[in-house]
Coordinates of C-alpha atoms in Angstrom, one line a residue:
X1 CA -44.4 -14.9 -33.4
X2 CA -45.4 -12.1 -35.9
X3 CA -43.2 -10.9 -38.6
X4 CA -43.3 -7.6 -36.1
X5 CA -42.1 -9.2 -33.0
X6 CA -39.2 -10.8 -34.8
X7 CA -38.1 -7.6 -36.4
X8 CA -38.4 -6.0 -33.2
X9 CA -36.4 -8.5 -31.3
X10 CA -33.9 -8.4 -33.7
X11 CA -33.8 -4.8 -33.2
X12 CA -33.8 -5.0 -29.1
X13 CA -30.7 -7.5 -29.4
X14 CA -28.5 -5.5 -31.9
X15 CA -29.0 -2.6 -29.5
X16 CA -28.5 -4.5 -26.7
X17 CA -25.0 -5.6 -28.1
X18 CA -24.0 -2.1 -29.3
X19 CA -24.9 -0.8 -26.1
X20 CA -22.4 -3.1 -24.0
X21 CA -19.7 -2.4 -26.7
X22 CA -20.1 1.0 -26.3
X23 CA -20.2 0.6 -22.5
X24 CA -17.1 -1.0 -22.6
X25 CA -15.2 0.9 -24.9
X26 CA -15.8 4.3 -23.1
X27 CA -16.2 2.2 -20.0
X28 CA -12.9 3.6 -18.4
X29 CA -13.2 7.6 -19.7
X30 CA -14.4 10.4 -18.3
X31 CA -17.9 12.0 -18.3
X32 CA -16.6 14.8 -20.9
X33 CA -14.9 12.3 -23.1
X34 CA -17.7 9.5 -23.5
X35 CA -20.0 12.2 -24.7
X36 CA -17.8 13.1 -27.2
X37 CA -16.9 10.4 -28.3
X38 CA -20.3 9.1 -28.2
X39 CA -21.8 12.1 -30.6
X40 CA -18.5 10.9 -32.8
X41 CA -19.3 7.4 -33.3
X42 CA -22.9 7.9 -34.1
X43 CA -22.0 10.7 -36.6
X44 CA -19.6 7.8 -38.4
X45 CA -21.9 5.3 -38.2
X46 CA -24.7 7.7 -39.5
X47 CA -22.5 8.8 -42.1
X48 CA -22.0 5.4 -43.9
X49 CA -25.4 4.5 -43.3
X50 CA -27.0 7.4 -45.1
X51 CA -24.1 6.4 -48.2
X52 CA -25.5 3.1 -48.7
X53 CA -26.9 2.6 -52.2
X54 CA -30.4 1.6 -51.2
X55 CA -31.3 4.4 -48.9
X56 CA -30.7 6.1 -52.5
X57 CA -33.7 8.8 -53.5
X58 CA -32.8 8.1 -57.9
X59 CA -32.5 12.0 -58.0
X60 CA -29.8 11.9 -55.3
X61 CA -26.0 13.4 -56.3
X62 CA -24.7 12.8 -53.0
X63 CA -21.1 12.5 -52.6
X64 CA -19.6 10.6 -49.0
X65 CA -18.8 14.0 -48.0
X66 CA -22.4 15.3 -48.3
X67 CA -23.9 12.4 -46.5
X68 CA -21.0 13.0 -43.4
X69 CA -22.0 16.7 -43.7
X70 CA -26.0 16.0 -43.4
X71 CA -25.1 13.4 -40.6
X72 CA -23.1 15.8 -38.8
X73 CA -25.8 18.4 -38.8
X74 CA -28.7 16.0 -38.0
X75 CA -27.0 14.5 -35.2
X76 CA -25.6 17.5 -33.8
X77 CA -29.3 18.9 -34.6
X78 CA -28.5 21.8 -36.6
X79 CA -30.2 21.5 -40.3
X80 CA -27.6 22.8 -42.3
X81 CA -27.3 20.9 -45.5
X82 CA -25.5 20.7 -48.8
X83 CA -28.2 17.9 -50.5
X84 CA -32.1 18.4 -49.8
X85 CA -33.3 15.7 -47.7
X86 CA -36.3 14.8 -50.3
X87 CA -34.1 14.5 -53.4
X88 CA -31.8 12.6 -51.8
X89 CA -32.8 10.1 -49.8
X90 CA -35.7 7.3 -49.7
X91 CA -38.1 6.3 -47.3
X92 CA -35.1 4.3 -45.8
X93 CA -32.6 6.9 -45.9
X94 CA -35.2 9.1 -44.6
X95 CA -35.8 6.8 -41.5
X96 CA -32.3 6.5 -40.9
X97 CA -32.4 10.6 -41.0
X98 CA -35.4 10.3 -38.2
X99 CA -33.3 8.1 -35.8
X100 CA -29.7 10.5 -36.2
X101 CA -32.1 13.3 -35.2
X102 CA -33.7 11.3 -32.2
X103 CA -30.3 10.3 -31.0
X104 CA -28.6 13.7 -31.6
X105 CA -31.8 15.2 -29.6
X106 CA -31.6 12.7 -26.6
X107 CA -28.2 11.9 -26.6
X108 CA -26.9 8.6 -27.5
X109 CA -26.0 7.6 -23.4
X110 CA -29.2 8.7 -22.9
X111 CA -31.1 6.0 -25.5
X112 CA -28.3 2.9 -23.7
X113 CA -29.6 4.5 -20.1
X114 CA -33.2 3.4 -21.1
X115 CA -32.2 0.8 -22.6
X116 CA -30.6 -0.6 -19.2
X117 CA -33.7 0.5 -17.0
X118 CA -36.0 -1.5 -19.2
X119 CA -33.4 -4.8 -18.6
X120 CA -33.3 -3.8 -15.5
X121 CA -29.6 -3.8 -15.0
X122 CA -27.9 -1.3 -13.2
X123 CA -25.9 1.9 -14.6
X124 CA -22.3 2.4 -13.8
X125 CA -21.3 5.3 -11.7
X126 CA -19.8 6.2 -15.0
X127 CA -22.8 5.8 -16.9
X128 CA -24.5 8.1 -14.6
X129 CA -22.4 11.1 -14.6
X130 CA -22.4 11.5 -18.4
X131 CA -25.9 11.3 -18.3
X132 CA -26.4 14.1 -15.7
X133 CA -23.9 16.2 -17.2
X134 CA -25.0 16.0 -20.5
X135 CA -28.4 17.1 -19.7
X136 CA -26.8 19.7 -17.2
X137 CA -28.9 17.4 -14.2
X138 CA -27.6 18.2 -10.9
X139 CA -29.8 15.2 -8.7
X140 CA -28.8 12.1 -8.8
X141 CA -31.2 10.3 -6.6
X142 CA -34.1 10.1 -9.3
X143 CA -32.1 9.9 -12.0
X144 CA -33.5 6.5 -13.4
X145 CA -37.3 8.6 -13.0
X146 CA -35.8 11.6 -15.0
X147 CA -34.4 9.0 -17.5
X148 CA -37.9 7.6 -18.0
X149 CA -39.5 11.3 -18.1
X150 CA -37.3 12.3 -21.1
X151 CA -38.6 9.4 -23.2
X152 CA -41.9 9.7 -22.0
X153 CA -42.2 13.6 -22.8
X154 CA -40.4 13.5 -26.3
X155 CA -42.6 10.9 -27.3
X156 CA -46.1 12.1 -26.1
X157 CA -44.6 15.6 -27.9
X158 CA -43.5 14.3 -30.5
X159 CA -47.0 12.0 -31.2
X160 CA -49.3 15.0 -30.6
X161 CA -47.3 17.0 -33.1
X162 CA -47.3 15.0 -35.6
X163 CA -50.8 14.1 -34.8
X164 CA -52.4 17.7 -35.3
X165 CA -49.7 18.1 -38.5
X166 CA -51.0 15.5 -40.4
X167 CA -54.3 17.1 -40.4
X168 CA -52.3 19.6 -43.0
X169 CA -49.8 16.9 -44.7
X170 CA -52.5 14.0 -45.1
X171 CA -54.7 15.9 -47.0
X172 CA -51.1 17.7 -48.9
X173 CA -49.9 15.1 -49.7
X174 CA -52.1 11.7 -49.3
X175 CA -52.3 9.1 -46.7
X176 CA -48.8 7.2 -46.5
X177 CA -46.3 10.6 -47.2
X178 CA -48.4 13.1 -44.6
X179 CA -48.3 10.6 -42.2
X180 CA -44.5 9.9 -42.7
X181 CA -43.7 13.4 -43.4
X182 CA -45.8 14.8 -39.8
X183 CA -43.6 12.1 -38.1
X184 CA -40.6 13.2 -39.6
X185 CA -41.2 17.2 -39.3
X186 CA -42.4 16.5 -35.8
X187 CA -39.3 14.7 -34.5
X188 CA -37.5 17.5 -36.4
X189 CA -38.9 20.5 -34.4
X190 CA -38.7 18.8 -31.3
X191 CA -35.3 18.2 -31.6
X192 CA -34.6 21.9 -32.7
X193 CA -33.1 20.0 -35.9
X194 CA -34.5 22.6 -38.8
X195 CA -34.5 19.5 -41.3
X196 CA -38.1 18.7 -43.7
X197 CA -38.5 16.5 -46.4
X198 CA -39.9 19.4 -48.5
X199 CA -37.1 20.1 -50.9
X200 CA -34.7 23.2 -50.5
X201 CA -37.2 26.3 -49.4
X202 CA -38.0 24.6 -45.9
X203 CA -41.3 26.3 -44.8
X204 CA -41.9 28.7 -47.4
X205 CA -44.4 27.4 -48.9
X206 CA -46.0 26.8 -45.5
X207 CA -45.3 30.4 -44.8
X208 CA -48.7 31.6 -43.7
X209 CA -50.3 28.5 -42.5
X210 CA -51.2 29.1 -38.5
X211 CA -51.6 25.1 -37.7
X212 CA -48.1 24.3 -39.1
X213 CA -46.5 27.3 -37.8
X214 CA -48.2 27.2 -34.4
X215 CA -47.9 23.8 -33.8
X216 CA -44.1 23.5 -35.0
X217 CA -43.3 26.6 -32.8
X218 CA -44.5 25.0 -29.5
X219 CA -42.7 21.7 -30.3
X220 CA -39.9 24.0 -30.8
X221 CA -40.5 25.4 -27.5
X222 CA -40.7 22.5 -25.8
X223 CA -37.4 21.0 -27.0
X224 CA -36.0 23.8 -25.9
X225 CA -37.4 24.9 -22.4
X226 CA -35.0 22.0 -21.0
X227 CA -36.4 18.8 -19.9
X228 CA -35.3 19.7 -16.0
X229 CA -38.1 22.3 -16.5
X230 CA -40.5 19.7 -17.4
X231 CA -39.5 17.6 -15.1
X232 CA -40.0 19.8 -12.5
X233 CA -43.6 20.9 -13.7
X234 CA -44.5 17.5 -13.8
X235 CA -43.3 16.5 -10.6
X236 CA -45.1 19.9 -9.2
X237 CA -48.6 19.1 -10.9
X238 CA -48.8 16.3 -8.7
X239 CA -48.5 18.2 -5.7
X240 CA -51.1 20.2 -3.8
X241 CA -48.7 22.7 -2.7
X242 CA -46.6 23.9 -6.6
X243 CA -43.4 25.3 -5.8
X244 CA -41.2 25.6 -8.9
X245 CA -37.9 26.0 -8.7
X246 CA -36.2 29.1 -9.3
X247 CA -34.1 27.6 -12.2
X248 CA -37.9 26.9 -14.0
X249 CA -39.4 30.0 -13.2
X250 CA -36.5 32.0 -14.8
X251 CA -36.2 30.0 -17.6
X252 CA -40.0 30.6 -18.5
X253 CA -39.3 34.3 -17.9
X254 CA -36.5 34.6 -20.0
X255 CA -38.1 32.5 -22.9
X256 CA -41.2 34.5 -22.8
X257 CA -39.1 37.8 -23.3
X258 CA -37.1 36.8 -25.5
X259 CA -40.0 35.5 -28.0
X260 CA -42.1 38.8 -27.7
X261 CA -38.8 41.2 -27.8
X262 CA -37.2 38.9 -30.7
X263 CA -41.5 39.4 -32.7
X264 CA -41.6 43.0 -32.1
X265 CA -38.5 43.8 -33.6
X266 CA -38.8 41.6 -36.4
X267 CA -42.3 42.5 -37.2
X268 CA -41.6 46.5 -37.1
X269 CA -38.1 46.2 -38.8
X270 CA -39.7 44.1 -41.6
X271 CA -43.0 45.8 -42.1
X272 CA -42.4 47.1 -45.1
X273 CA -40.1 45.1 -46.6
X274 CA -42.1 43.2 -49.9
X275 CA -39.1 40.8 -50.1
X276 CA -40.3 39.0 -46.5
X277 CA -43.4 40.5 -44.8
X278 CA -44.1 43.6 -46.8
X279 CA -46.9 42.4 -48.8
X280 CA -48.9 40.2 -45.9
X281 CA -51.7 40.8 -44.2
X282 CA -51.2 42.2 -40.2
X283 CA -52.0 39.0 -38.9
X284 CA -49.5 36.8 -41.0
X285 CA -46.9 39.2 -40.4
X286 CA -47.6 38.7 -36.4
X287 CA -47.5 34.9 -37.3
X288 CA -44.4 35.1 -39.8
X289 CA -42.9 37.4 -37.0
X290 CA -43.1 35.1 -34.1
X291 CA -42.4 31.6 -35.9
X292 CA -38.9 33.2 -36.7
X293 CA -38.1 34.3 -33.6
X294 CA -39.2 31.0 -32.2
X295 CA -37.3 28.9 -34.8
X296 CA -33.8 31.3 -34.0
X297 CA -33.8 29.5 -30.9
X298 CA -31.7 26.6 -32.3
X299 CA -34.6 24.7 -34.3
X300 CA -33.6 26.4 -37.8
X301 CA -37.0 26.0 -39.8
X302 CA -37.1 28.9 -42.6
X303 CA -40.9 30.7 -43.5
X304 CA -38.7 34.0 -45.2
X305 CA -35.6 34.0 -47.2
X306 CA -32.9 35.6 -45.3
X307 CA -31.3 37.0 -48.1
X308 CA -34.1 39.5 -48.7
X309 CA -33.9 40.2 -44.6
X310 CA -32.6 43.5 -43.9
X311 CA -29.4 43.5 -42.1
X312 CA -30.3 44.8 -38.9
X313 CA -32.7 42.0 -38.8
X314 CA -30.3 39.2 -39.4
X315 CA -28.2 40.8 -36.4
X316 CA -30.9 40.6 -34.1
X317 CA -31.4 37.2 -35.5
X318 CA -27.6 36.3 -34.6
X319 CA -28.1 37.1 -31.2
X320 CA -31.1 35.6 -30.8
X321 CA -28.9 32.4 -31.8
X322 CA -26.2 33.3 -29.6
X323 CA -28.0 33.5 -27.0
X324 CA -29.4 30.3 -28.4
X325 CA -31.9 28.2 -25.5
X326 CA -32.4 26.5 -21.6
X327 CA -29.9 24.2 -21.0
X328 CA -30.7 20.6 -20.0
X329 CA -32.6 20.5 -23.6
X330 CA -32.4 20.1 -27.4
X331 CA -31.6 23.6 -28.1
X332 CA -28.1 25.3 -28.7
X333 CA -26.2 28.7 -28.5
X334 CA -24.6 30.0 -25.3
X335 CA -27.6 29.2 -23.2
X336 CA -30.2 32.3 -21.5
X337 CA -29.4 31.4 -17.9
X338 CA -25.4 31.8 -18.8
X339 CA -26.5 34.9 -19.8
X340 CA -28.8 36.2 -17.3
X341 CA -26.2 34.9 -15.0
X342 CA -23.3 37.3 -16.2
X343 CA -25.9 40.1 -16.6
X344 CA -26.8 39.9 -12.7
X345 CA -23.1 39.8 -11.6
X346 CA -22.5 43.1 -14.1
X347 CA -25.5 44.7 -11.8
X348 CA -23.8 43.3 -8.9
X349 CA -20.2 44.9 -10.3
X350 CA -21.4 48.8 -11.5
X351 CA -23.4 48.7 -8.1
X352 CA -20.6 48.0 -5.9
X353 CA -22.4 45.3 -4.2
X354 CA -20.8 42.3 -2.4
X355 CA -23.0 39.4 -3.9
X356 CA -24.5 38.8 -7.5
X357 CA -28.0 38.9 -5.7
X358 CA -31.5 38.7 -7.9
X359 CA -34.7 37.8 -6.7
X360 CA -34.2 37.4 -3.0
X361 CA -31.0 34.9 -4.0
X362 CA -27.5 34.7 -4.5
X363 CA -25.7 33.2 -7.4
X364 CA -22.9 31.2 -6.2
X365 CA -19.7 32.2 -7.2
X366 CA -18.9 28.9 -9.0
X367 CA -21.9 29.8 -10.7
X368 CA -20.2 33.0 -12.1
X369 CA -17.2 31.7 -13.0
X370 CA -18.6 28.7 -14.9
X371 CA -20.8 31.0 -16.7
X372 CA -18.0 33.1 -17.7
X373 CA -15.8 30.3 -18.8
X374 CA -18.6 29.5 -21.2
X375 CA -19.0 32.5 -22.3
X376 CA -15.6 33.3 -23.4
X377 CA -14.5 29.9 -25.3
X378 CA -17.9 29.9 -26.8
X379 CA -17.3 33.4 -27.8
X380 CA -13.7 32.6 -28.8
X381 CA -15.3 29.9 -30.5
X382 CA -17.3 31.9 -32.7
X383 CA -14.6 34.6 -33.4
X384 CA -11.9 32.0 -34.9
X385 CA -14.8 29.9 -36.8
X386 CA -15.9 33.4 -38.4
X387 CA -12.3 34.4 -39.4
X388 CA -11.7 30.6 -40.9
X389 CA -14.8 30.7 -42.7
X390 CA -14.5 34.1 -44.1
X391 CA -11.1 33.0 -45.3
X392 CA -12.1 29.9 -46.5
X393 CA -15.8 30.8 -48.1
X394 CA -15.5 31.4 -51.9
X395 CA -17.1 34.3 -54.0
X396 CA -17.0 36.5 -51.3
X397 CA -20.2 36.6 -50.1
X398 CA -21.3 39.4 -47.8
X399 CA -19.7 39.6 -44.2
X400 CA -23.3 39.8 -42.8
X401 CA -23.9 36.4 -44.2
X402 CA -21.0 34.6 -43.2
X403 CA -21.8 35.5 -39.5
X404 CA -24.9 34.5 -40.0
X405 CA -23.7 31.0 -41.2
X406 CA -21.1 30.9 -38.5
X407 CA -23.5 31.6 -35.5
X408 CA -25.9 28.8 -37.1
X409 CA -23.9 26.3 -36.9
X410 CA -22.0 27.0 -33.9
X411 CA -25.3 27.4 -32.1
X412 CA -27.0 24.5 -33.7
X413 CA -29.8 26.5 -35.6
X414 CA -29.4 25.8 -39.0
X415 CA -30.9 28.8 -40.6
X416 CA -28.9 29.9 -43.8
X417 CA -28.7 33.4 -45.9
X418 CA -28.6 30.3 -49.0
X419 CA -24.5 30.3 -48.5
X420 CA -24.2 26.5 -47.5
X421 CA -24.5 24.9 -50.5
X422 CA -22.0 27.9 -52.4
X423 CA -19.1 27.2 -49.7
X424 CA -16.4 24.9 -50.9
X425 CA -15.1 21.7 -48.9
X426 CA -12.6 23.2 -46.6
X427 CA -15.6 25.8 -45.8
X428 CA -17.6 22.9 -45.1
X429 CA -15.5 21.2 -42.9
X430 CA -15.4 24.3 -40.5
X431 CA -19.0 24.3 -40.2
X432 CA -19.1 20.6 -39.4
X433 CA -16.5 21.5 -36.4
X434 CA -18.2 24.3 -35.4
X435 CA -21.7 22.1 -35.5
X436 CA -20.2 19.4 -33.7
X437 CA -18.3 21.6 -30.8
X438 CA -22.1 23.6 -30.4
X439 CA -23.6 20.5 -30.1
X440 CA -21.6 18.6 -27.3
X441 CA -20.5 21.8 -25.8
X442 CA -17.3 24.1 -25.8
X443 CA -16.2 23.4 -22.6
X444 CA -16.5 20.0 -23.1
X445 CA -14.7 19.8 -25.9
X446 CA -11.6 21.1 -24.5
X447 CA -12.1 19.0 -21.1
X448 CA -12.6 15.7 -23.3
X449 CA -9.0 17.1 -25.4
X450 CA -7.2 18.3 -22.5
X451 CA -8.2 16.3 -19.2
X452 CA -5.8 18.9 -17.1
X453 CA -4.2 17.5 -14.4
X454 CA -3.0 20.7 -12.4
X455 CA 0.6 21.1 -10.7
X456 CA 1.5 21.9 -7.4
X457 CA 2.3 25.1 -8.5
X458 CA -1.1 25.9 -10.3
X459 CA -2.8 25.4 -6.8
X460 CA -0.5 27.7 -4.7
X461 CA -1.5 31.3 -3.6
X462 CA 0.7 34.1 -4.6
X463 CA 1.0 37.5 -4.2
X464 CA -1.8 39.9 -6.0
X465 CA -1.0 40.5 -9.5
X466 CA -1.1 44.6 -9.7
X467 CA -3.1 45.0 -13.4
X468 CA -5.3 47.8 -13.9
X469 CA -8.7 47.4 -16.1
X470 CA -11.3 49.0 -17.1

């Protein structure tokens, strides 16, 4: 056998037995639970990989807590850090930053699942429902096909992106490092991770060039459309008759309008500004324009420095996060289709109307009240993590700044007004709770904490509570 085949058998058998460990430690817990704890034990593990000595860039002056904090934020694809990838770690650090940003991206359930189809053995019910609810998958009869999909999409992505970057790194930066560094950006902006291995400015540099910009945004798209959208494109391509389903066709509506509203306002709000597009030419404006708008969608890659943004542009930019992308994907933030939802059943309540109808259908009502319980603790969410960090953050930076930083992380973005690496440890803590809740979810977090049991008396029918609103 080659030195290859051993190295990757070695690989397949350690995964194998840290995929049955894991299966039988969270063998007995809930759906909510195992993906929490799941996300947890690969942030550890990430964390004290990354501190190793020979993963080591020489330049590196990273403490424990900077390497838990850049593991936190890779796996919980955000891109917030307090130590810049390229001065910190090696090629071997930087590997280990590649696979923490696969996992995070995919889900680590999701990486045992294939494993299992490949051995062909058999998932446990158990298995199966974290898998579907942590993509937001509501079929379970094809689940093992969808499993295969997701792999087989992020990688053809991922390879045809770092494919047409490398046509820009290779000649940047020579044959081994463009290669590496097209891999490594292109597994980033899938993911909607935000990290580089540029140094500190992210895309500056790059702020004008249309292939990296272009091709960076529709990875970043792609991530974050969902892969139940793709799945469902797929699986209509190969039919003569294409009927998408109504979750795909709204979730390309609302993506599309949300890109040309969020590249409109930014280009006409920062026309004239010389400290971000004021001094470009019309059509790198129209570029610079979209490829933020694209990258506030939970993928955190930076062409302009925020801090020269005008404010009305970073609020736009917050609830661009907020609303953050499709669920079922990569991306972050609230999710558009909980927000189209609650917007259809606000029609539904100035009107008068009996049902939250749109497009010839009616939203379900457990539709509603899912979308609004995710919608207030994600809001609630946000709220307390902006009055902890605003009481926490030293040298009191600007209040537009801090909500800036509080909605990147809680949403998964990543973006930065340069406060991260000013905010003290307690600060930085916060944001690694607030990365980790946006990540997994904040409705999961409190099912996984609080796994209610409800009394006898929660489920009885009383009287009608006489409270006037409004």
């Amino acid at each position: 056998m080659t030195a290859l085949t051993v190295l990757w058998y070695n690989v397949t058998m350690l995964f194998k037995s840290f995929s049955e460990k894991i299966n039988t430690t969270l063998g007995r817990l809930s759906p909510a639970r195992r993906i929490f704890l799941s996300f947890a034990l690969v942030i550890l593990a990430g964390s004290l990989l990354l501190s190793l000595p020979f993963v080591q860039a020489t330049s590196s002056q990273a403490t424990y807590f900077d390497h838990l904090f850049t593991a936190v934020s890779m796996v919980c694809v955000t891109g917030l850090f307090t130590q810049p990838v390229a001065t910190t770690y090696n090629i071997w650090g930087q590997l280990i930053c590649m696979f923490l940003i696969q996992i995070g991206g995919l889900g680590l359930m999701t990486f045992i699942g294939i494993f299992y189809i490949q051995s062909k053995q058999k998932l446990s019910l158990r298995s199966r429902e974290t898998i579907l609810e942590s993509f937001s998958y509501g079929e379970t009869q094809s689940l093992m096909v969808f499993i295969r999909s997701i792999f087989l999409t992020t990688f053809i992505v991922e390879g045809l992106g770092a494919f047409l970057l490398s046509f820009r790194f290779v000649p940047e930066f020579g044959w081994g490092r463009g290669i590496f560094t097209s891999i490594f950006v292109a597994i980033s902006a899938f993911c909607n991770a935000g990290f580089d291995n540029f140094g500190s400015t992210s895309l500056v540099a790059f702020q004008t060039d249309p292939l990296i910009n272009l091709v960076l945004a529709a990875l970043i798209i792609t991530g974050g459309l969902g892969f139940m959208v793709w799945f469902d494109l797929a699986t209509q391509l190969s039919k003569k008759k294409r009927r998408l389903r109504f979750h795909t066709k709204l979730v390309l509506f609302l993506t599309a309008g949300i890109l040309f509203t969020g590249t409109v306002s930014t280009l006409l709000i920062e026309w004239n500004n010389p400290g971000t597009i004021g001094n470009l030419s019309i059509p790198d404006k129209l570029l610079v324009s979209f490829f933020q708008t694209v990258s506030m969608r939970t993928a955190g890659f930076a062409s302009i420095d925020f801090t020269q943004a005008r404010p009305v542009t970073l609020l736009i930019y917050i609830l661009q996060m907020f609303l953050g992308g499709a669920p079922g994907g990569t991306a972050g933030g609230l999710k558009i289709t909980t927000f189209f939802v609650l917007l259809v059943f606000a029609r539904s309540e100035l009107l008068g109307l009996p049902h939250a109808n749109v497009a010839r259908r009616t939203i379900l009502p457990r539709t509603v009240q899912k979308s609004f319980s995710v919608f207030i603790i994600f809001l609630l969410t946000f709220l307390l993590g902006l009055i902890l960090l605003g009481v926490t953050a030293e040298g009191n930076p600007r209040f537009i700044y801090i909500m800036f930083e509080t909605i990147s992380a809680l949403a998964t973005v990543g973006v930065t007004a340069n406060l991260t690496p000013e905010l003290g440890r307690l600060a930085l803590s916060i944001i690694m709770l607030l990365m980790f809740i946006g990540r997994i979810g904040p409705l999961t977090l409190l099912v996984s904490l609080a796994e209610y049991q409800p009394d006898k008396k929660d489920m009885i029918h009383y009287m009608k509570a006489d409270i006037t609103i409004g």
